[in-house]
XYZ file of C-alpha atoms in Angstrom:
708
model
C 91.080 187.878 17.683
C 93.757 185.573 19.132
C 95.494 183.226 16.743
C 95.523 179.466 17.238
C 99.233 179.639 18.046
C 98.640 182.171 20.833
C 95.830 180.077 22.312
C 97.953 176.947 22.331
C 100.801 178.855 23.971
C 98.437 180.037 26.724
C 97.110 176.506 27.256
C 100.638 175.080 27.387
C 101.542 177.647 30.023
C 98.612 176.477 32.153
C 99.645 172.852 31.735
C 103.165 173.642 32.898
C 101.937 175.261 36.124
C 102.360 173.221 39.283
C 99.233 171.560 40.724
C 97.202 173.956 42.869
C 96.492 172.683 46.360
C 93.581 173.814 48.539
C 94.390 176.363 51.260
C 96.272 174.988 54.298
C 93.198 174.941 56.627
C 91.253 172.918 54.045
C 94.111 170.397 53.836
C 93.886 169.816 57.590
C 90.062 169.573 57.468
C 90.138 166.939 54.732
C 92.728 164.843 56.578
C 90.775 164.991 59.826
C 87.538 164.147 58.013
C 89.240 161.038 56.644
C 90.362 160.065 60.147
C 94.060 160.090 59.221
C 96.702 161.396 61.621
C 99.565 163.604 60.486
C 101.981 160.797 61.365
C 100.154 158.282 59.133
C 100.041 160.762 56.277
C 103.749 161.473 56.700
C 104.529 157.750 56.507
C 102.426 157.342 53.366
C 104.166 160.224 51.609
C 107.624 159.229 52.892
C 108.206 162.470 54.752
C 108.191 163.669 58.362
C 105.288 164.543 60.640
C 106.722 168.028 61.020
C 106.708 168.491 57.235
C 102.990 167.615 57.110
C 102.385 170.114 59.923
C 104.230 172.741 57.870
C 102.002 172.034 54.861
C 98.871 172.422 56.978
C 99.881 175.667 58.654
C 101.266 177.271 55.508
C 104.937 177.350 56.523
C 106.046 175.297 53.512
C 104.679 173.655 50.359
C 105.324 170.145 49.039
C 107.546 169.620 46.009
C 107.367 167.006 43.255
C 106.939 164.065 43.350
C 105.055 164.375 46.649
C 103.179 167.421 45.368
C 101.283 165.386 42.781
C 100.664 162.511 45.188
C 99.410 164.882 47.901
C 97.070 166.644 45.455
C 95.700 163.307 44.280
C 94.952 162.348 47.876
C 93.324 165.683 48.701
C 91.158 165.519 45.553
C 89.973 162.053 46.573
C 89.151 163.239 50.069
C 87.390 166.359 48.718
C 85.080 164.146 46.668
C 84.277 162.027 49.738
C 84.113 164.776 52.360
C 82.871 168.009 50.761
C 82.943 171.198 52.770
C 79.685 172.030 54.588
C 77.142 173.553 52.201
C 78.509 171.888 49.058
C 77.301 168.818 47.180
C 79.664 165.923 46.763
C 80.691 165.228 43.167
C 81.459 161.710 42.032
C 85.149 161.049 41.915
C 86.359 160.649 38.314
C 87.495 157.175 37.331
C 91.169 157.344 36.453
C 92.290 155.833 33.195
C 94.096 152.520 33.664
C 97.866 152.942 33.688
C 100.851 150.882 34.853
C 101.589 151.289 38.550
C 105.070 150.821 40.069
C 105.353 148.123 42.697
C 106.694 150.610 45.216
C 104.003 153.279 44.832
C 100.303 153.138 43.885
C 98.968 156.090 45.786
C 99.196 157.027 49.457
C 98.852 154.178 51.900
C 99.784 153.494 55.482
C 101.853 150.496 56.601
C 100.013 147.941 58.686
C 101.678 147.101 62.007
C 103.237 143.679 62.222
C 101.146 141.123 64.164
C 101.651 141.605 67.870
C 104.043 144.528 67.369
C 103.839 147.291 69.987
C 103.363 150.944 69.154
C 106.598 152.730 68.206
C 108.220 153.948 71.413
C 108.550 157.644 72.090
C 112.166 157.189 73.073
C 114.828 154.968 71.637
C 115.177 151.434 72.929
C 118.613 150.410 74.199
C 118.553 147.129 72.361
C 120.998 145.529 69.919
C 120.842 146.760 66.362
C 117.848 145.276 64.497
C 118.306 142.961 61.561
C 118.513 144.483 58.099
C 115.202 146.273 57.419
C 112.819 144.234 55.315
C 109.919 145.606 53.318
C 106.440 144.829 54.644
C 103.055 145.114 52.921
C 100.857 148.113 53.562
C 97.132 148.636 53.265
C 95.634 147.547 49.946
C 95.144 150.368 47.440
C 92.042 150.884 45.319
C 93.627 148.803 42.586
C 92.979 145.319 44.019
C 95.769 143.686 42.023
C 98.498 145.858 43.584
C 99.874 146.484 47.032
C 102.028 149.349 48.045
C 105.195 148.390 49.917
C 106.446 150.860 52.510
C 109.919 150.297 53.978
C 110.070 149.518 57.680
C 113.050 151.730 58.426
C 112.831 151.718 62.186
C 111.200 153.102 65.280
C 111.262 156.681 66.463
C 113.393 158.696 66.843
C 115.270 157.201 63.862
C 112.315 156.230 61.706
C 113.924 157.629 58.549
C 117.205 155.794 58.698
C 120.802 156.758 59.453
C 121.545 159.393 56.803
C 120.369 161.553 53.934
C 121.923 163.039 50.800
C 120.849 166.653 50.332
C 120.502 168.208 46.885
C 120.294 171.868 45.939
C 116.475 171.901 45.791
C 115.890 171.023 49.417
C 115.222 167.320 48.922
C 117.002 164.993 51.334
C 117.273 161.464 49.944
C 117.402 158.713 52.542
C 117.483 154.936 52.651
C 114.830 152.717 51.088
C 113.700 155.506 48.735
C 112.643 157.977 51.418
C 112.708 161.649 50.375
C 112.395 164.356 53.018
C 111.671 168.052 52.499
C 114.470 170.117 54.025
C 113.672 173.856 54.271
C 117.094 174.799 55.678
C 119.073 177.462 53.821
C 121.994 177.768 56.263
C 124.191 175.223 57.997
C 122.834 176.037 61.508
C 119.263 175.652 60.198
C 120.267 172.326 58.658
C 121.682 171.134 61.989
C 118.470 172.116 63.803
C 116.288 170.433 61.170
C 118.362 167.262 61.277
C 118.148 166.922 65.043
C 114.537 168.038 65.561
C 112.591 167.080 62.439
C 114.438 164.684 60.146
C 114.085 161.429 62.086
C 117.653 160.525 61.079
C 120.155 158.564 63.132
C 120.869 154.964 64.048
C 120.621 152.925 67.249
C 123.743 151.723 69.001
C 125.389 148.482 67.907
C 126.039 147.402 71.505
C 123.874 148.014 74.554
C 126.754 149.831 76.267
C 127.590 151.943 73.235
C 126.288 155.186 71.766
C 123.784 155.863 69.027
C 125.216 156.893 65.669
C 124.903 160.585 64.926
C 122.871 161.433 61.817
C 124.905 161.954 58.659
C 124.039 164.626 56.106
C 125.826 164.232 52.787
C 125.988 167.444 50.758
C 126.024 167.471 46.984
C 127.897 170.299 45.265
C 124.621 172.159 44.668
C 123.593 171.785 48.310
C 126.986 173.014 49.508
C 126.733 176.152 47.372
C 123.148 176.792 48.518
C 124.336 176.680 52.141
C 127.102 179.194 51.451
C 129.956 176.709 51.188
C 132.468 176.733 48.320
C 131.847 174.116 45.654
C 135.472 172.961 45.931
C 137.840 173.104 48.873
C 141.234 174.104 47.544
C 144.601 174.262 49.244
C 148.179 173.062 49.252
C 147.925 170.799 52.321
C 147.068 167.113 52.158
C 143.436 166.531 51.268
C 142.582 165.166 54.709
C 143.762 168.355 56.416
C 141.877 170.834 54.220
C 139.236 172.889 55.992
C 137.423 176.218 55.842
C 139.317 179.153 57.386
C 138.044 180.276 60.778
C 136.854 183.572 59.342
C 134.654 181.937 56.705
C 131.006 183.144 56.951
C 129.658 179.621 57.483
C 132.073 178.986 60.354
C 130.959 182.279 61.893
C 127.278 181.303 61.438
C 127.902 178.062 63.298
C 129.575 179.836 66.203
C 126.897 182.549 66.358
C 124.201 179.872 66.639
C 126.044 178.433 69.677
C 127.182 175.299 67.868
C 130.752 173.986 67.868
C 133.057 172.328 65.373
C 135.568 169.682 66.390
C 139.286 170.471 66.210
C 139.317 169.235 62.602
C 137.146 172.228 61.668
C 134.827 172.273 58.668
C 136.470 169.970 56.146
C 135.305 167.158 53.855
C 134.069 165.365 56.982
C 132.816 167.690 59.710
C 131.010 167.331 63.026
C 128.851 170.093 64.477
C 127.717 169.638 68.068
C 126.687 171.076 71.394
C 127.805 169.614 74.677
C 125.521 166.797 75.722
C 122.886 167.464 78.354
C 122.383 164.277 80.354
C 122.197 161.359 77.943
C 121.021 163.472 75.020
C 123.659 163.878 72.306
C 123.375 166.847 69.972
C 125.687 166.175 67.057
C 125.374 166.062 63.270
C 128.123 164.907 60.929
C 128.548 166.183 57.395
C 130.248 164.815 54.306
C 130.759 167.132 51.332
C 130.908 165.139 48.106
C 132.553 167.841 45.998
C 135.303 168.155 48.617
C 136.353 164.535 47.985
C 134.804 163.183 51.172
C 134.384 159.810 49.455
C 137.678 158.443 48.128
C 136.986 157.018 44.677
C 139.178 153.986 45.428
C 137.053 152.976 48.401
C 133.729 154.307 47.058
C 134.027 153.826 43.274
C 131.667 156.106 41.359
C 129.571 157.130 44.375
C 130.511 160.828 44.354
C 129.163 161.132 40.796
C 125.905 159.268 41.427
C 122.491 160.905 41.613
C 121.557 161.764 45.225
C 119.061 158.892 45.526
C 121.639 156.379 44.283
C 124.365 157.733 46.569
C 121.920 157.498 49.472
C 121.244 153.874 48.600
C 124.958 152.982 48.625
C 125.722 154.823 51.859
C 122.514 153.585 53.461
C 123.263 149.919 52.770
C 126.775 150.397 54.146
C 125.359 152.122 57.229
C 122.867 149.327 57.848
C 125.381 146.516 57.335
C 128.527 148.124 58.788
C 127.836 151.462 60.506
C 127.039 155.053 59.572
C 130.176 156.357 57.816
C 132.227 158.587 60.111
C 135.014 159.615 57.791
C 137.178 157.592 55.458
C 136.607 153.847 55.337
C 139.748 153.539 57.492
C 138.209 155.781 60.163
C 134.921 153.873 59.941
C 136.769 150.567 60.316
C 138.405 151.767 63.512
C 135.202 153.340 64.857
C 133.386 150.050 64.270
C 135.776 148.308 66.668
C 134.834 150.728 69.445
C 131.124 150.660 68.594
C 131.093 146.863 68.995
C 133.406 146.816 72.044
C 132.482 149.977 73.998
C 135.157 150.907 76.541
C 132.742 151.469 79.430
C 129.508 150.157 80.885
C 127.233 151.143 83.747
C 128.280 149.568 87.069
C 126.821 150.048 90.526
C 129.008 151.645 93.164
C 128.810 149.342 96.190
C 129.419 152.184 98.618
C 126.807 154.617 97.334
C 124.501 152.413 95.282
C 124.813 154.881 92.423
C 125.335 153.773 88.818
C 128.658 154.971 87.487
C 130.799 154.412 84.394
C 133.141 151.440 84.680
C 135.441 149.325 82.520
C 133.720 147.062 80.011
C 135.492 143.653 80.080
C 136.955 142.610 76.738
C 137.416 146.186 75.543
C 140.532 148.335 75.312
C 139.296 150.709 78.003
C 139.363 154.498 77.907
C 143.055 155.223 78.439
C 145.751 154.925 75.747
C 148.528 152.391 76.349
C 152.069 153.038 75.194
C 153.533 150.234 73.094
C 156.661 148.268 73.873
C 159.649 149.947 72.139
C 159.976 147.281 69.400
C 156.244 147.641 68.611
C 156.428 151.424 68.201
C 157.393 153.475 65.174
C 160.766 155.206 64.925
C 159.289 158.657 65.662
C 157.350 157.521 68.757
C 158.298 159.178 72.074
C 159.127 155.832 73.756
C 161.755 155.294 71.060
C 163.101 158.830 70.692
C 163.180 159.741 74.385
C 163.975 156.246 75.638
C 166.991 155.845 73.366
C 165.778 152.518 72.011
C 168.272 150.859 69.635
C 167.014 147.286 69.765
C 165.135 147.022 66.450
C 161.475 146.853 65.575
C 158.760 144.427 64.622
C 158.588 144.034 60.863
C 155.229 142.310 60.613
C 153.983 143.480 57.243
C 152.175 141.873 54.321
C 154.148 140.000 51.680
C 155.913 141.813 48.831
C 157.931 138.972 47.304
C 159.036 137.904 43.834
C 160.772 134.599 43.208
C 164.308 134.797 41.840
C 163.890 134.364 38.100
C 166.898 132.011 38.084
C 164.833 129.559 40.132
C 162.224 129.180 37.394
C 162.336 125.746 35.807
C 162.069 125.181 32.093
C 158.728 123.431 32.612
C 157.342 126.448 34.494
C 158.592 128.937 31.912
C 156.972 126.855 29.157
C 153.508 127.083 30.718
C 151.315 129.540 28.782
C 149.653 131.477 31.620
C 150.280 133.271 34.895
C 147.138 133.229 37.032
C 146.607 135.461 40.070
C 144.546 134.315 43.047
C 143.303 136.854 45.566
C 142.223 135.891 49.074
C 138.930 137.511 50.062
C 139.516 140.048 52.844
C 142.579 138.196 54.130
C 143.026 140.532 57.115
C 139.409 139.940 58.116
C 139.902 136.179 57.968
C 143.004 136.581 60.147
C 141.007 138.542 62.735
C 138.679 135.585 63.392
C 139.222 134.137 66.894
C 142.416 136.158 67.184
C 143.526 136.535 70.804
C 145.228 139.889 71.368
C 146.595 141.749 74.356
C 144.216 144.048 76.228
C 146.729 145.371 78.751
C 150.108 147.032 78.508
C 153.340 145.147 77.721
C 155.415 143.373 80.355
C 159.162 142.885 79.771
C 160.547 139.350 80.267
C 164.122 138.067 79.877
C 164.780 134.543 78.569
C 161.073 133.661 78.363
C 159.789 130.213 77.471
C 157.791 130.604 74.277
C 154.046 130.142 74.653
C 151.912 130.491 71.538
C 148.898 131.394 73.681
C 150.469 134.632 74.931
C 150.251 137.614 72.563
C 153.394 139.672 72.482
C 156.652 140.523 70.762
C 159.556 138.071 70.949
C 163.236 138.603 70.149
C 164.340 135.304 68.619
C 166.809 134.031 66.024
C 165.052 132.243 63.150
C 167.908 132.644 60.651
C 168.891 128.958 60.961
C 165.581 127.812 59.442
C 166.152 126.843 55.836
C 163.112 126.426 53.595
C 162.609 125.857 49.873
C 163.850 129.023 48.085
C 160.950 128.716 45.624
C 158.738 129.815 48.494
C 159.016 133.105 50.388
C 160.258 132.938 53.947
C 157.259 133.072 56.306
C 159.241 135.234 58.724
C 159.800 138.404 56.684
C 157.530 140.493 54.443
C 160.241 140.551 51.765
C 160.290 136.764 51.765
C 164.047 136.833 52.354
C 165.612 134.571 54.969
C 166.278 136.373 58.285
C 169.916 137.280 58.917
C 169.939 137.068 62.703
C 167.863 137.729 65.830
C 164.786 139.887 65.184
C 161.491 140.822 66.798
C 158.463 138.773 65.820
C 154.812 138.662 66.812
C 153.551 135.502 68.523
C 151.957 133.982 65.406
C 155.197 134.158 63.414
C 157.188 132.381 66.138
C 154.425 129.808 66.591
C 154.582 129.003 62.878
C 158.316 128.286 63.129
C 157.444 125.848 65.907
C 154.663 124.372 63.747
C 157.210 123.732 60.990
C 159.178 121.601 63.462
C 161.906 124.000 64.612
C 162.939 124.820 68.156
C 162.621 128.465 69.181
C 164.522 130.046 72.063
C 163.478 133.678 72.635
C 166.103 135.992 74.054
C 163.646 138.507 75.505
C 160.013 139.469 75.045
C 157.300 142.031 75.748
C 154.169 140.101 76.677
C 150.576 141.002 77.469
C 148.998 138.939 80.222
C 145.426 140.231 79.961
C 144.041 138.908 76.695
C 140.841 138.523 74.725
C 139.345 138.109 71.261
C 138.812 141.854 70.932
C 138.206 141.776 67.170
C 135.660 138.943 67.110
C 132.488 141.082 66.868
C 134.241 143.322 64.322
C 135.088 140.263 62.256
C 131.578 138.828 62.534
C 129.799 142.009 61.463
C 132.105 142.720 58.535
C 132.068 139.100 57.400
C 128.260 139.123 57.341
C 128.248 142.429 55.474
C 130.734 141.119 52.908
C 128.996 137.779 52.337
C 125.505 139.318 52.192
C 126.565 141.979 49.708
C 128.273 139.416 47.477
C 125.117 137.279 47.654
C 123.009 140.264 46.584
C 125.318 140.502 43.569
C 124.637 136.885 42.680
C 127.720 135.323 44.289
C 126.373 132.830 46.818
C 127.868 130.015 48.891
C 125.990 127.267 47.050
C 127.690 127.861 43.681
C 130.076 125.336 42.202
C 133.620 126.562 41.562
C 132.842 127.023 37.858
C 129.661 128.948 38.657
C 131.528 130.997 41.271
C 134.156 132.139 38.768
C 131.439 133.080 36.272
C 129.455 134.998 38.898
C 132.549 136.896 40.047
C 133.304 137.899 36.475
C 129.975 139.699 36.120
C 129.114 140.716 39.694
C 130.256 144.336 39.385
C 128.025 144.867 36.369
C 125.013 143.299 38.115
C 124.520 146.367 40.329
C 127.161 149.150 40.388
C 125.705 150.533 43.615
C 126.101 147.242 45.480
C 129.529 146.780 43.901
C 130.484 150.129 45.460
C 129.217 148.913 48.852
C 131.370 145.800 48.492
C 134.447 147.894 47.683
C 133.787 150.068 50.730
C 133.480 147.022 53.002
C 136.828 145.662 51.772
C 138.470 149.069 52.250
C 136.981 149.248 55.755
C 138.775 146.042 56.690
C 142.210 147.066 55.397
C 141.870 150.661 56.500
C 140.700 149.750 59.986
C 143.707 147.495 60.525
C 146.017 150.199 59.169
C 144.552 152.810 61.543
C 145.688 150.753 64.532
C 149.139 152.205 63.851
C 148.345 155.612 62.365
C 151.481 157.651 61.727
C 151.800 161.415 62.373
C 150.390 163.718 59.702
C 151.475 167.145 58.526
C 154.760 168.745 57.607
C 155.061 170.510 60.963
C 155.418 167.313 62.979
C 158.726 166.860 64.836
C 160.129 163.443 65.723
C 159.546 162.515 69.360
C 156.371 164.590 69.749
C 153.102 162.885 70.539
C 150.517 163.063 67.760
C 146.715 162.991 68.158
C 146.275 159.305 67.271
C 148.376 158.301 70.291
C 145.679 159.632 72.626
C 143.111 157.003 71.689
C 143.012 153.503 73.208
C 142.781 152.022 69.716
C 146.304 153.119 68.775
C 147.579 149.573 69.091
C 150.399 148.611 66.709
C 150.683 145.250 68.476
C 147.135 144.301 67.424
C 147.851 145.414 63.866
C 151.015 143.270 63.893
C 149.031 140.266 65.169
C 146.500 140.518 62.318
C 149.155 140.905 59.617
C 151.387 138.185 61.070
C 148.516 135.701 61.127
C 147.462 136.666 57.575
C 151.015 136.188 56.244
C 151.386 132.848 58.034
C 148.012 131.723 56.635
C 149.214 132.579 53.123
C 152.486 130.669 53.563
C 150.679 127.644 54.969
C 148.464 127.482 51.860
C 151.440 127.877 49.499
C 153.280 125.087 51.312
C 150.252 122.779 51.005
C 149.942 123.643 47.311
C 153.576 122.653 46.746
C 153.056 119.365 48.581
C 149.965 118.373 46.600
C 150.695 119.840 43.147
C 154.429 120.533 42.934
C 153.552 124.107 41.951
C 155.371 127.096 43.434
C 154.310 130.756 43.290
C 155.948 133.329 41.048
C 155.125 136.267 43.295
C 153.033 137.373 46.263
C 151.677 140.804 47.131
C 149.710 140.972 50.381
C 146.677 138.763 49.694
C 147.410 138.047 45.994
C 149.538 135.118 44.793
C 150.517 134.366 41.184
C 151.024 130.808 39.894
C 152.210 129.439 36.552
C 149.329 127.558 34.941
C 148.615 125.324 31.932
C 145.272 127.116 31.451
C 143.697 130.527 31.927
C 141.574 129.437 34.898
C 142.381 128.562 38.527
C 140.554 125.300 37.852
C 143.513 124.312 35.670
C 145.951 124.065 38.593
C 144.074 124.022 41.922
C 144.074 120.544 43.514
C 140.872 118.517 43.887
C 140.263 115.046 45.305
C 138.966 112.179 43.175
C 135.469 113.053 44.414
C 135.873 116.595 43.081
C 136.286 118.339 46.443
C 139.077 120.900 47.082
C 142.073 119.602 49.019
C 141.928 120.938 52.614
C 144.597 123.497 53.498
C 145.254 124.616 49.914
C 143.779 127.568 48.075
C 140.034 127.108 47.662
C 137.601 129.164 45.597
C 134.596 130.711 47.305
C 132.870 133.913 48.482
C 133.767 133.917 52.184
C 136.750 135.617 53.852
C 139.936 133.594 53.486
C 138.795 131.758 50.350
C 140.161 132.739 46.940
C 138.891 134.366 43.791
C 140.496 135.065 40.439
C 142.531 138.268 40.497
C 143.726 138.222 36.886
C 145.320 136.262 34.057
C 148.278 137.210 31.870
C 150.699 135.427 29.553
C 153.560 133.657 31.330
C 156.019 135.611 29.172
C 154.524 138.829 30.590
C 155.155 137.657 34.153
C 158.721 136.508 33.427
C 159.504 139.838 31.801
C 158.342 141.723 34.913
C 160.304 139.399 37.188
C 163.477 140.015 35.184
C 162.961 143.763 35.619
C 162.498 143.368 39.383
C 158.769 144.157 39.310
C 156.068 142.199 41.084
C 153.567 140.474 38.744
C 151.016 140.243 41.576
C 150.771 144.044 41.636
C 149.827 144.325 37.984
C 148.137 141.067 36.987
C 144.611 142.445 37.296
C 142.863 143.832 34.216
C 145.143 144.801 31.342
C 148.301 144.107 33.315
C 148.889 147.708 34.349
C 146.542 148.034 37.335
C 147.989 148.201 40.820
C 146.324 146.799 43.919
C 144.784 149.368 46.255
C 145.561 149.078 49.942
C 143.925 151.726 52.089
C 145.649 152.003 55.429
C 147.621 154.507 57.355
């Protein structure tokens, strides 16, 4: 006779078994009896129509948590619609239990009033607004409603990307989880393109849709036959699988292709397009350091669903990641200003590809020699000896001998950081769209973007401020090349300028305006989601900024990625050659793209540096305060208190003085970077170090600038 212990063990084993579903044909019969289509069932269970088909023909089985939900639905239908020849049994009344807001049993979203049926093919319309949740059909619990995300219309109804784990679950945006049966990389590519419903519509009517992104966890990579880590002695960005690796061979055997970068942390697998139909999937391998921790803090270590949330929000507000944040920043420029559009040939009447006005076109443009880098072919082969633009961000420390006794006696050094200063500089920035034109003895015109050789060494400014003309803050020593904004600022300060020669661009436009607008909205919206809104007082703003990263680490990671996208995108406009095998004077791959434009990078940085100097000059006029140090978008001031409110100027009505540093959450306004003792700052200055680099946190952190 069995003992009680043995019986309990047997019962426990039964309890641990997965729910048993009816045979596949019965599943289909029950669904049809209920009058529910496979597409509606797929929406309710947050999966794909093809996955439901697989369940009903026996090709695959659902996994938790959909397994339990699917069984619950089938049991309910079985009670309502018994098989012929059987008697219906009353459905058991479930015991009351708390129900999550986002799920109270299968339901189908109601169409919005007046909304058309989802189109069978993608619309060529501007990107929709951020998806908002909409109510679905009421569940049997009258007090609750299930909310199903409105991700988008076919063919991208499941959002732009998914994070794949080792168990075949692909986690998408808005909590969607898809079943992915693929066990090899080629199978994963086929599933992504034919069944997943992943991808994103174009950001501009003349642009291209974003390819779906599959992010692989370490477990998923190993399951697909990839190494968990990608090791090597080259720079991280150049690491890739060897050509004889089994996965690379699988891809080739299945008639797919890899780009010239091969299979690295970021990989693209594609077939040549047939007509307008792109066939391309991009991959990011988390355990291969695809996501730089400085730009995506903590994301690589998140659970797949959380990582999908971070990347999904970024994709919806910026664009689907296409590499590093620097690469994505550059790609966003092209996505918003496509180089071509459809134009009608007058002779034949046929629609052909033509130049899209306001864009940079399809052909690369060589820079003027002073705009190039020293290794560029126009410099090496042209024998250029005339100097170069030095339009870089500030790295300046005031001479410690110029500190007054009153300043040294103040107790604190307070760092202010301008929100996305390069983004603010890109607003309404007119840049050159064409190639450079050489001019001797030109008359300066601040409306013409270009590079000007001019002598600004005679301009003498207060030594307690950095010179606005050099990144070091030192006074120029003679004629030098400057971008238009720098020369215009000298004129603004009341000095005559007489350029000796110039390289000017006659065809101009505000190329970066849509880039600025989209990133500004993304930045402001993400800060608002973290509790930092435009309607806060300065005191409330400082308090909200102090706690915003703890409010939601996932959104804080999105914010960090947006900021890195701005800096990195600007840096990519002048990408230098990579690899130890490069020889000076050779062309490198970046030169072959129209967006290799060091002159546009110089324009952004010049305007940002001038904006910073203008604010410091206004501060000195209104408060008599001068900075201790500046590093890019961070400036350090001596202060009587530990808050910016202790030294920033306000009018008698309590409003900030126009033109000075102002606190706030929008690009170009300031936030607190850090506070240290004044003695700490003076000590660093005496050692030749920059307090602005280390003022954040415990005084040892350095600012992160992602760029070239």
